[in-house]
Every structure is written in structure tokens, then in C-alpha cells.
mmCIF file of C-alpha atoms in Angstrom:
data_model
loop_
_atom_site.group_PDB
_atom_site.id
_atom_site.type_symbol
_atom_site.label_atom_id
_atom_site.label_comp_id
_atom_site.label_asym_id
_atom_site.label_seq_id
_atom_site.Cartn_x
_atom_site.Cartn_y
_atom_site.Cartn_z
ATOM 1 C CA MET A 5 174.431 86.713 113.133
ATOM 2 C CA ALA A 6 175.150 87.431 116.738
ATOM 3 C CA GLY A 7 171.554 88.145 117.467
ATOM 4 C CA ALA A 8 170.380 84.999 115.523
ATOM 5 C CA VAL A 9 171.998 82.396 117.696
ATOM 6 C CA THR A 10 172.126 82.039 121.654
ATOM 7 C CA CYS A 11 173.746 79.690 124.071
ATOM 8 C CA THR A 12 172.432 78.673 127.548
ATOM 9 C CA THR A 13 174.464 76.673 130.015
ATOM 10 C CA GLN A 14 173.108 73.815 132.042
ATOM 11 C CA SER A 15 172.997 75.987 135.329
ATOM 12 C CA GLN A 16 170.881 78.397 133.273
ATOM 13 C CA LEU A 17 168.331 75.803 132.189
ATOM 14 C CA THR A 18 165.014 74.787 133.972
ATOM 15 C CA GLU A 19 164.943 71.362 135.344
ATOM 16 C CA THR A 20 162.558 70.226 132.666
ATOM 17 C CA GLN A 21 164.781 71.556 129.879
ATOM 18 C CA ARG A 22 167.810 69.671 131.666
ATOM 19 C CA ALA A 23 165.936 66.524 131.786
ATOM 20 C CA ALA A 24 165.052 66.446 128.337
ATOM 21 C CA TYR A 25 168.720 66.826 127.373
ATOM 22 C CA VAL A 26 169.902 64.320 130.065
ATOM 23 C CA GLN A 27 167.315 61.530 128.913
ATOM 24 C CA ALA A 28 168.146 61.822 125.259
ATOM 25 C CA ALA A 29 171.799 61.801 125.690
ATOM 26 C CA HIS A 30 171.600 59.056 128.349
ATOM 27 C CA SER A 31 169.425 56.827 126.175
ATOM 28 C CA LEU A 32 171.917 57.295 123.154
ATOM 29 C CA ALA A 33 174.856 56.463 125.610
ATOM 30 C CA ILE A 34 173.329 53.214 126.572
ATOM 31 C CA ASN A 35 172.829 52.115 123.111
ATOM 32 C CA ILE A 36 176.484 53.241 122.342
ATOM 33 C CA GLN A 37 177.805 51.197 125.247
ATOM 34 C CA SER A 38 175.863 48.169 124.223
ATOM 35 C CA ALA A 39 176.846 48.581 120.364
ATOM 36 C CA ASN A 40 173.039 48.857 119.553
ATOM 37 C CA ILE A 41 173.835 50.707 116.220
ATOM 38 C CA ALA A 42 170.512 50.009 114.739
ATOM 39 C CA ALA A 43 169.039 51.734 117.791
ATOM 40 C CA VAL A 44 171.537 54.643 117.577
ATOM 41 C CA LYS A 45 170.784 55.094 113.862
ATOM 42 C CA ALA A 46 167.063 55.120 114.493
ATOM 43 C CA ASP A 47 167.462 58.214 116.923
ATOM 44 C CA THR A 48 169.662 59.886 114.531
ATOM 45 C CA VAL A 49 168.708 62.765 112.080
ATOM 46 C CA ALA A 50 168.059 61.880 108.463
ATOM 47 C CA SER A 51 170.842 63.773 107.013
ATOM 48 C CA LEU A 52 173.417 61.948 109.342
ATOM 49 C CA ALA A 53 171.809 58.654 109.227
ATOM 50 C CA GLY A 54 172.374 58.346 105.566
ATOM 51 C CA GLN A 55 176.056 58.458 106.226
ATOM 52 C CA PHE A 56 176.474 56.746 109.359
ATOM 53 C CA ASP A 57 179.306 54.249 108.548
ATOM 54 C CA SER A 58 181.900 56.264 110.300
ATOM 55 C CA ILE A 59 179.703 56.546 113.626
ATOM 56 C CA ALA A 60 178.847 52.940 113.527
ATOM 57 C CA GLY A 61 182.700 52.139 113.164
ATOM 58 C CA THR A 62 183.431 54.556 116.181
ATOM 59 C CA ILE A 63 180.780 52.746 118.324
ATOM 60 C CA GLN A 64 182.175 49.216 117.503
ATOM 61 C CA SER A 65 185.704 50.340 118.346
ATOM 62 C CA ILE A 66 184.652 51.784 121.675
ATOM 63 C CA SER A 67 181.881 49.691 123.089
ATOM 64 C CA PRO A 68 183.972 46.863 124.268
ATOM 65 C CA GLY A 69 185.729 49.217 126.677
ATOM 66 C CA LEU A 70 182.588 50.892 127.756
ATOM 67 C CA GLN A 71 181.098 47.332 129.346
ATOM 68 C CA GLY A 72 180.391 48.163 132.990
ATOM 69 C CA ALA A 73 181.143 51.977 132.669
ATOM 70 C CA THR A 74 179.169 54.327 134.961
ATOM 71 C CA LEU A 75 177.508 56.949 132.433
ATOM 72 C CA THR A 76 177.144 60.449 133.715
ATOM 73 C CA VAL A 77 176.179 63.663 131.674
ATOM 74 C CA ASP A 78 178.954 66.034 132.392
ATOM 75 C CA SER A 79 177.972 69.130 130.669
ATOM 76 C CA ILE A 80 175.198 70.485 128.727
ATOM 77 C CA TYR A 81 174.874 73.544 126.327
ATOM 78 C CA SER A 82 171.725 74.580 124.696
ATOM 79 C CA LEU A 83 172.182 75.954 121.281
ATOM 80 C CA LYS A 84 169.285 78.014 119.640
ATOM 81 C CA ALA A 85 170.050 78.682 115.937
ATOM 82 C CA THR A 86 166.322 78.683 114.768
ATOM 83 C CA ASP A 87 166.531 82.325 113.422
ATOM 84 C CA LEU A 88 169.343 81.486 110.861
ATOM 85 C CA LYS A 89 168.216 82.037 107.376
ATOM 86 C CA ALA A 90 170.542 79.108 105.835
ATOM 87 C CA PRO A 91 173.198 76.928 106.766
ATOM 88 C CA ALA A 92 176.180 79.252 108.212
ATOM 89 C CA ASP A 93 179.377 78.898 110.035
ATOM 90 C CA THR A 94 178.033 79.564 113.265
ATOM 91 C CA GLN A 95 179.690 80.696 116.882
ATOM 92 C CA PHE A 96 177.976 80.321 120.106
ATOM 93 C CA PHE A 97 179.159 82.295 123.180
ATOM 94 C CA CYS A 98 178.338 80.609 126.368
ATOM 95 C CA SER A 99 178.735 82.784 129.464
ATOM 96 C CA ILE A 100 178.879 81.059 132.883
ATOM 97 C CA PRO A 101 176.819 82.859 135.719
ATOM 98 C CA GLY A 102 178.809 84.680 138.211
ATOM 99 C CA SER A 103 181.888 84.166 136.310
ATOM 100 C CA GLN A 104 183.733 86.074 133.415
ATOM 101 C CA LEU A 105 184.490 82.617 131.815
ATOM 102 C CA LEU A 106 183.212 82.499 128.222
ATOM 103 C CA ILE A 107 183.093 79.207 126.352
ATOM 104 C CA THR A 108 182.792 79.456 122.654
ATOM 105 C CA ILE A 109 181.368 76.749 120.337
ATOM 106 C CA SER A 110 182.015 77.093 116.703
ATOM 107 C CA ILE A 111 180.083 74.751 114.181
ATOM 108 C CA PRO A 112 180.576 75.075 110.678
ATOM 109 C CA GLN A 113 177.682 75.133 108.296
ATOM 110 C CA LEU A 114 175.220 74.628 110.860
ATOM 111 C CA PRO A 115 171.611 74.525 109.341
ATOM 112 C CA PRO A 116 168.842 76.694 111.159
ATOM 113 C CA GLY A 117 167.432 74.696 114.174
ATOM 114 C CA ASP A 118 167.415 74.073 117.942
ATOM 115 C CA TYR A 119 170.432 72.148 119.125
ATOM 116 C CA ALA A 120 172.335 71.091 122.357
ATOM 117 C CA LEU A 121 175.897 69.884 122.938
ATOM 118 C CA VAL A 122 175.910 67.220 125.642
ATOM 119 C CA VAL A 123 179.004 65.646 127.055
ATOM 120 C CA VAL A 124 178.624 62.271 128.687
ATOM 121 C CA HIS A 125 181.359 60.806 130.650
ATOM 122 C CA ALA A 126 181.723 56.860 130.831
ATOM 123 C CA THR A 127 183.891 56.201 133.901
ATOM 124 C CA GLY A 128 184.875 53.251 136.170
ATOM 125 C CA VAL A 129 186.593 51.226 133.503
ATOM 126 C CA GLN A 130 190.052 50.885 132.381
ATOM 127 C CA GLN A 131 189.850 53.397 129.664
ATOM 128 C CA PRO A 132 187.200 55.976 130.636
ATOM 129 C CA GLN A 133 185.782 58.047 127.616
ATOM 130 C CA GLN A 134 183.977 61.078 126.936
ATOM 131 C CA LEU A 135 181.076 60.948 124.623
ATOM 132 C CA ALA A 136 180.152 64.291 122.975
ATOM 133 C CA MET A 137 176.839 64.424 121.255
ATOM 134 C CA ILE A 138 175.148 67.270 119.150
ATOM 135 C CA LEU A 139 171.359 66.812 119.587
ATOM 136 C CA ALA A 140 168.874 68.340 117.280
ATOM 137 C CA ASN A 141 165.152 69.037 118.130
ATOM 138 C CA ASP A 142 163.625 66.826 115.196
ATOM 139 C CA PRO A 143 161.056 67.278 114.172
ATOM 140 C CA ALA A 144 161.119 70.947 115.232
ATOM 141 C CA GLY A 145 158.908 71.969 117.971
ATOM 142 C CA SER A 146 158.603 68.367 119.248
ATOM 143 C CA THR A 147 159.866 66.828 122.481
ATOM 144 C CA GLN A 148 162.139 64.555 120.233
ATOM 145 C CA TRP A 149 165.937 65.015 120.361
ATOM 146 C CA ARG A 150 167.976 63.202 117.843
ATOM 147 C CA LEU A 151 171.771 62.607 117.357
ATOM 148 C CA ALA A 152 173.037 65.136 114.883
ATOM 149 C CA GLY A 153 176.873 64.625 115.484
ATOM 150 C CA PHE A 154 179.106 62.168 117.610
ATOM 151 C CA PHE A 155 182.579 62.387 118.910
ATOM 152 C CA ALA A 156 184.336 59.951 121.209
ATOM 153 C CA ARG A 157 187.487 60.822 123.020
ATOM 154 C CA PRO A 158 189.433 59.330 125.900
ATOM 155 C CA LEU A 159 189.461 61.032 129.411
ATOM 156 C CA THR A 160 192.724 59.466 130.480
ATOM 157 C CA SER A 161 195.927 58.161 128.508
ATOM 158 C CA ALA A 162 198.038 55.466 130.272
ATOM 159 C CA GLY A 163 195.933 56.120 133.266
ATOM 160 C CA ARG A 164 196.526 59.917 133.677
ATOM 161 C CA ASP A 165 193.865 62.745 133.013
ATOM 162 C CA GLY A 166 194.754 65.895 131.143
ATOM 163 C CA VAL A 167 195.370 68.042 134.157
ATOM 164 C CA TRP A 168 198.220 65.699 135.129
ATOM 165 C CA TYR A 169 199.930 65.882 131.882
ATOM 166 C CA TRP A 170 199.586 69.622 131.869
ATOM 167 C CA ALA A 171 201.472 69.895 135.201
ATOM 168 C CA ARG A 172 204.179 67.536 133.949
ATOM 169 C CA ALA A 173 204.458 69.426 130.745
ATOM 170 C CA ARG A 174 205.143 72.715 132.768
ATOM 171 C CA GLU A 175 207.742 70.622 134.812
ATOM 172 C CA TYR A 176 209.550 69.614 131.699
ATOM 173 C CA ALA A 177 209.361 73.154 130.234
ATOM 174 C CA ALA A 178 210.959 74.493 133.268
ATOM 175 C CA LYS A 179 213.818 71.992 132.753
ATOM 176 C CA ASN A 180 213.998 72.985 129.025
ATOM 177 C CA GLN A 181 213.317 69.427 127.913
ATOM 178 C CA LEU A 182 211.092 70.814 124.933
ATOM 179 C CA TRP A 183 210.408 67.384 123.248
ATOM 180 C CA ASN A 184 209.022 65.870 126.501
ATOM 181 C CA ALA A 185 207.175 69.250 127.472
ATOM 182 C CA TYR A 186 205.440 69.668 123.851
ATOM 183 C CA PHE A 187 204.165 66.177 123.750
ATOM 184 C CA TYR A 188 202.953 66.188 127.398
ATOM 185 C CA TYR A 189 201.198 69.312 126.508
ATOM 186 C CA GLN A 190 199.894 67.733 123.197
ATOM 187 C CA THR A 191 198.411 64.922 125.396
ATOM 188 C CA ALA A 192 196.870 67.303 127.812
ATOM 189 C CA VAL A 193 195.178 69.223 124.858
ATOM 190 C CA TYR A 194 193.787 65.988 123.407
ATOM 191 C CA LEU A 195 192.280 64.822 126.687
ATOM 192 C CA LEU A 196 190.826 68.006 127.792
ATOM 193 C CA THR A 197 189.138 69.013 124.785
ATOM 194 C CA PRO A 198 185.950 67.017 124.214
ATOM 195 C CA VAL A 199 185.390 68.234 120.602
ATOM 196 C CA ASP A 200 187.736 70.230 118.348
ATOM 197 C CA PHE A 201 185.080 73.050 117.874
ATOM 198 C CA ILE A 202 184.794 74.138 121.650
ATOM 199 C CA SER A 203 187.220 76.759 123.244
ATOM 200 C CA SER A 204 187.612 78.432 126.758
ATOM 201 C CA PRO A 205 190.224 80.675 128.339
ATOM 202 C CA ASN A 206 191.849 77.670 130.066
ATOM 203 C CA LEU A 207 192.097 75.743 126.773
ATOM 204 C CA GLU A 208 193.478 78.694 124.924
ATOM 205 C CA LYS A 209 196.123 79.232 127.812
ATOM 206 C CA LEU A 210 196.926 75.465 127.496
ATOM 207 C CA GLN A 211 197.450 75.790 123.579
ATOM 208 C CA LYS A 212 199.492 78.930 124.059
ATOM 209 C CA GLU A 213 201.845 77.077 126.565
ATOM 210 C CA MET A 214 202.140 74.305 124.217
ATOM 211 C CA ALA A 215 202.971 76.616 121.154
ATOM 212 C CA GLY A 216 205.747 78.197 123.300
ATOM 213 C CA VAL A 217 207.699 75.047 123.747
ATOM 214 C CA ARG A 218 207.041 73.565 120.190
ATOM 215 C CA PRO A 219 210.413 72.352 119.193
ATOM 216 C CA ASP A 220 212.037 73.300 115.858
ATOM 217 C CA GLY A 221 211.774 70.885 112.981
ATOM 218 C CA LEU A 222 208.710 69.000 113.930
ATOM 219 C CA PRO A 223 206.888 67.711 111.028
ATOM 220 C CA ASP A 224 204.120 70.147 109.430
ATOM 221 C CA LYS A 225 203.801 71.127 105.984
ATOM 222 C CA GLU A 226 207.067 69.823 105.438
ATOM 223 C CA PRO A 227 208.663 66.325 106.959
ATOM 224 C CA MET A 228 211.125 66.302 109.786
ATOM 225 C CA LYS A 229 214.437 64.857 108.574
ATOM 226 C CA VAL A 230 216.129 62.157 110.667
ATOM 227 C CA GLU A 231 219.595 60.687 109.608
ATOM 228 C CA ALA A 232 220.167 57.193 110.720
ATOM 229 C CA ASN A 233 223.021 54.735 109.594
ATOM 230 C CA GLY A 234 223.636 56.829 106.289
ATOM 231 C CA GLN A 235 219.916 57.082 105.449
ATOM 232 C CA VAL A 236 217.566 60.332 105.678
ATOM 233 C CA PHE A 237 214.175 59.516 106.860
ATOM 234 C CA ASP A 238 211.209 61.772 106.126
ATOM 235 C CA ILE A 239 209.089 61.853 109.270
ATOM 236 C CA THR A 240 205.555 62.901 108.762
ATOM 237 C CA ASP A 241 203.953 62.528 112.198
ATOM 238 C CA VAL A 242 204.831 62.302 115.817
ATOM 239 C CA HIS A 243 202.140 61.968 118.448
ATOM 240 C CA THR A 244 201.518 60.031 121.818
ATOM 241 C CA ASP A 245 199.309 57.074 122.484
ATOM 242 C CA GLY A 246 198.525 55.223 125.741
ATOM 243 C CA SER A 247 196.594 52.224 124.536
ATOM 244 C CA LEU A 248 198.885 49.724 125.725
ATOM 245 C CA GLY A 249 198.930 50.837 129.240
ATOM 246 C CA GLY A 250 202.035 53.247 129.070
ATOM 247 C CA LEU A 251 202.524 56.430 127.158
ATOM 248 C CA ASP A 252 204.192 55.821 123.865
ATOM 249 C CA LEU A 253 205.632 58.017 121.342
ATOM 250 C CA VAL A 254 204.217 57.142 117.734
ATOM 251 C CA VAL A 255 206.583 58.112 114.682
ATOM 252 C CA ASN A 256 205.458 57.848 111.123
ATOM 253 C CA TYR A 257 207.976 58.072 108.197
ATOM 254 C CA LYS A 258 207.783 57.623 104.414
ATOM 255 C CA SER A 259 209.237 54.581 102.777
ATOM 256 C CA SER A 260 209.390 53.474 99.231
ATOM 257 C CA ASP A 261 208.801 49.796 100.042
ATOM 258 C CA VAL A 262 207.721 48.046 103.069
ATOM 259 C CA THR A 263 207.117 44.425 101.597
ATOM 260 C CA ASP A 264 210.529 43.077 103.026
ATOM 261 C CA PRO A 265 209.679 42.713 106.822
ATOM 262 C CA VAL A 266 213.071 42.025 107.879
ATOM 263 C CA ALA A 267 214.533 45.047 105.994
ATOM 264 C CA THR A 268 211.716 47.162 106.997
ATOM 265 C CA ARG A 269 212.050 46.161 110.788
ATOM 266 C CA SER A 270 215.890 47.001 110.504
ATOM 267 C CA ARG A 271 214.968 50.416 109.096
ATOM 268 C CA ASN A 272 212.394 51.036 111.958
ATOM 269 C CA LEU A 273 214.863 50.263 114.528
ATOM 270 C CA GLU A 274 217.334 52.459 112.841
ATOM 271 C CA VAL A 275 214.814 55.442 113.222
ATOM 272 C CA MET A 276 214.147 54.545 116.755
ATOM 273 C CA LYS A 277 217.704 54.634 117.669
ATOM 274 C CA ALA A 278 218.504 57.898 115.781
ATOM 275 C CA LEU A 279 215.425 59.762 117.520
ATOM 276 C CA LEU A 280 216.619 58.664 120.812
ATOM 277 C CA LYS A 281 220.263 59.620 120.032
ATOM 278 C CA GLN A 282 219.119 63.077 119.182
ATOM 279 C CA HIS A 283 216.803 63.284 122.273
ATOM 280 C CA PRO A 284 217.735 61.244 124.978
ATOM 281 C CA GLU A 285 215.361 62.923 127.296
ATOM 282 C CA LEU A 286 212.591 60.861 125.846
ATOM 283 C CA ARG A 287 213.857 57.581 127.396
ATOM 284 C CA GLY A 288 212.803 58.579 130.877
ATOM 285 C CA SER A 289 209.275 60.198 129.933
ATOM 286 C CA PHE A 290 207.850 57.418 127.618
ATOM 287 C CA HIS A 291 207.103 53.967 127.838
ATOM 288 C CA GLY A 292 208.419 53.197 124.573
ATOM 289 C CA LEU A 293 208.355 53.981 120.687
ATOM 290 C CA TRP A 294 205.980 52.981 117.984
ATOM 291 C CA VAL A 295 207.473 53.351 114.466
ATOM 292 C CA TYR A 296 205.265 52.951 111.326
ATOM 293 C CA ALA A 297 206.842 52.811 107.805
ATOM 294 C CA ASN A 298 204.324 54.061 105.263
ATOM 295 C CA ALA A 299 204.674 53.126 101.646
ATOM 296 C CA GLU A 300 202.219 54.149 98.962
ATOM 297 C CA ASN A 301 199.393 51.482 98.301
ATOM 298 C CA GLN A 302 200.977 49.265 100.928
ATOM 299 C CA ARG A 303 199.799 48.429 104.594
ATOM 300 C CA PRO A 304 202.016 50.128 107.040
ATOM 301 C CA PHE A 305 204.530 48.280 108.690
ATOM 302 C CA ALA A 306 204.990 48.952 112.596
ATOM 303 C CA ILE A 307 206.860 47.883 115.400
ATOM 304 C CA GLU A 308 206.723 48.905 119.126
ATOM 305 C CA LEU A 309 209.451 48.499 121.694
ATOM 306 C CA PRO A 310 209.842 49.532 125.234
ATOM 307 C CA MET A 311 212.811 52.116 125.830
ATOM 308 C CA SER A 312 214.721 49.284 127.630
ATOM 309 C CA GLN A 313 214.860 47.299 124.393
ATOM 310 C CA ILE A 314 216.060 50.080 122.361
ATOM 311 C CA GLN A 315 219.905 49.838 122.553
#
């Protein structure tokens, strides 16, 4: 398998090779920016074009925030897998010339073919984005590169980039403020990883630091229990969100029923108060809390409050 696939980084490519990838990625990015879904689909491999709804939804979601953005190709990885005999879980090891740095790209069930992973940065807007595209040479041996995978992820959260969150996470860890540290690390990982199937020594170091400060009891296979006003709430997920301009902590919990908005809002407030009572450090590190009550076959009920309004 190792001999069947190769990775070439952008500094090792010829100018002609780089130009072909840049042209294809930039053309797709322009159509994504303008929400020209039909044009993106027309430049997509047939197997993906046949199940395009999720990509179309992503484009519709991010396009308004990309208006006026500057589109720049940030990184290119040429991935040769033409010698594969059948679709296979495939790892590419990408070395950087003059460095011991090794970047690993792991793609499950990759069909034989000639591919590239290209990351485009959309900057100069309020919420800059990184647009990661897998390009496939289609038809094989032609000059045509078509979309074979698309992933969008923000470059910043609440106006700060991943390196900033990494530095703050280390500061919180040094103070033994593990909740603050863990969720700032989590935010850094999210912002600094353009796609979940790429890894590097720096990303592995970041993830190891995050794992080292993970607080006990966070929801995983089992929910986290939070007691408030005589009730026990099952917290199923906690993560960060910066879409409202400040970094919020988002909490999801199970509820038997959310059809009564007054009662559900009261329970959500109890969850907020209980969480801040257990972890008062959160008040100075997050703008506010989102709390979602989730009941089976019912639309989630959510409220968001800044810390100053949670007494």
C-alpha cells in the first residue's frame, strides 16, 4: 500500500502543476462565494454530484459571509493513488523539503485515482473561512480537475485565530482552570485543523495538550450529570461557539418535553446557574451560555444569555 500512493507538497510541484490546481480551486471557490450551486455541481465528480444536497446546504450557509472576501490558495497536496487496485483506507505521508515535518492525510475508502487536497482561505470579512477541497483528475489523464470532496471551517472564532486560543489555553492550564483550558484547546483544534483527516506533529502536540487537561465527567459515552434545584440534568454535549461575536459555551441536555416554553426556559436557566456555580471560572472566559433542551421528536428549545445576566 505504501508504494501505491504518494504525496507531493506544493513547494515540490512544478509551476505548471501548481497553476492547474490553483485555477481549479479558485474557480470553485468563486462559485461557492457567489452561491452558484449549479456551477459547482457541474464541476463535481459524478459520484458526489449524485448526493449533492449536503454540499449545497453548506454553500448556501456560508456564501453570505464570503461576500467581498479575498480568496487565496493556502496549501496544496498532490495525492497520487492511481496504483490502487480497489477503494481502500489510504494514508498519504507528505514530507516538507528541508524539514523533518511529516503531514499525514488519511482518506477512508479512496478509489484509485489522481487527487489533490487544496485549502483556500477566504479573508478580509467578519468571519473568514477555510475552504478545503479534494480535487480529482476526471476524466483520468485529462487536464480537468473536479470537486470530489468539500469541507468548510472558520479561520477564527469571536475574532481570534487558533494560535491565540492555543496560547490562552496554556495560560488557563497553568492556573489549573481546566474547564477554561480544555474548551480553549478544543476551539484551537477546531480552527487549526482544516479537515479532520489531516494530521501533523503540531496538531498532535495540540491534541495531546488538550487531552492532558480534560476535566473529569465531561459528556462522552455517558452524559454528564448536573444537579440544579432538586433536578438532575443529563448533559450530552458541551462545546464553544463564536457566531454571535463573543465566545459562548454551548450546552445540550436531555429533556422529556419542551412544549411548554415558560417551564423549559426556567429549566434552561437552572442549568446555566448550576454550571456556573460548579465552575465559576467560566464567567471571566466566555461571553455567555447557550443552553439547548432536547426532547425526542421535538424541536430543541434554546436560550442564550451573557454572563452578566445569569445571576
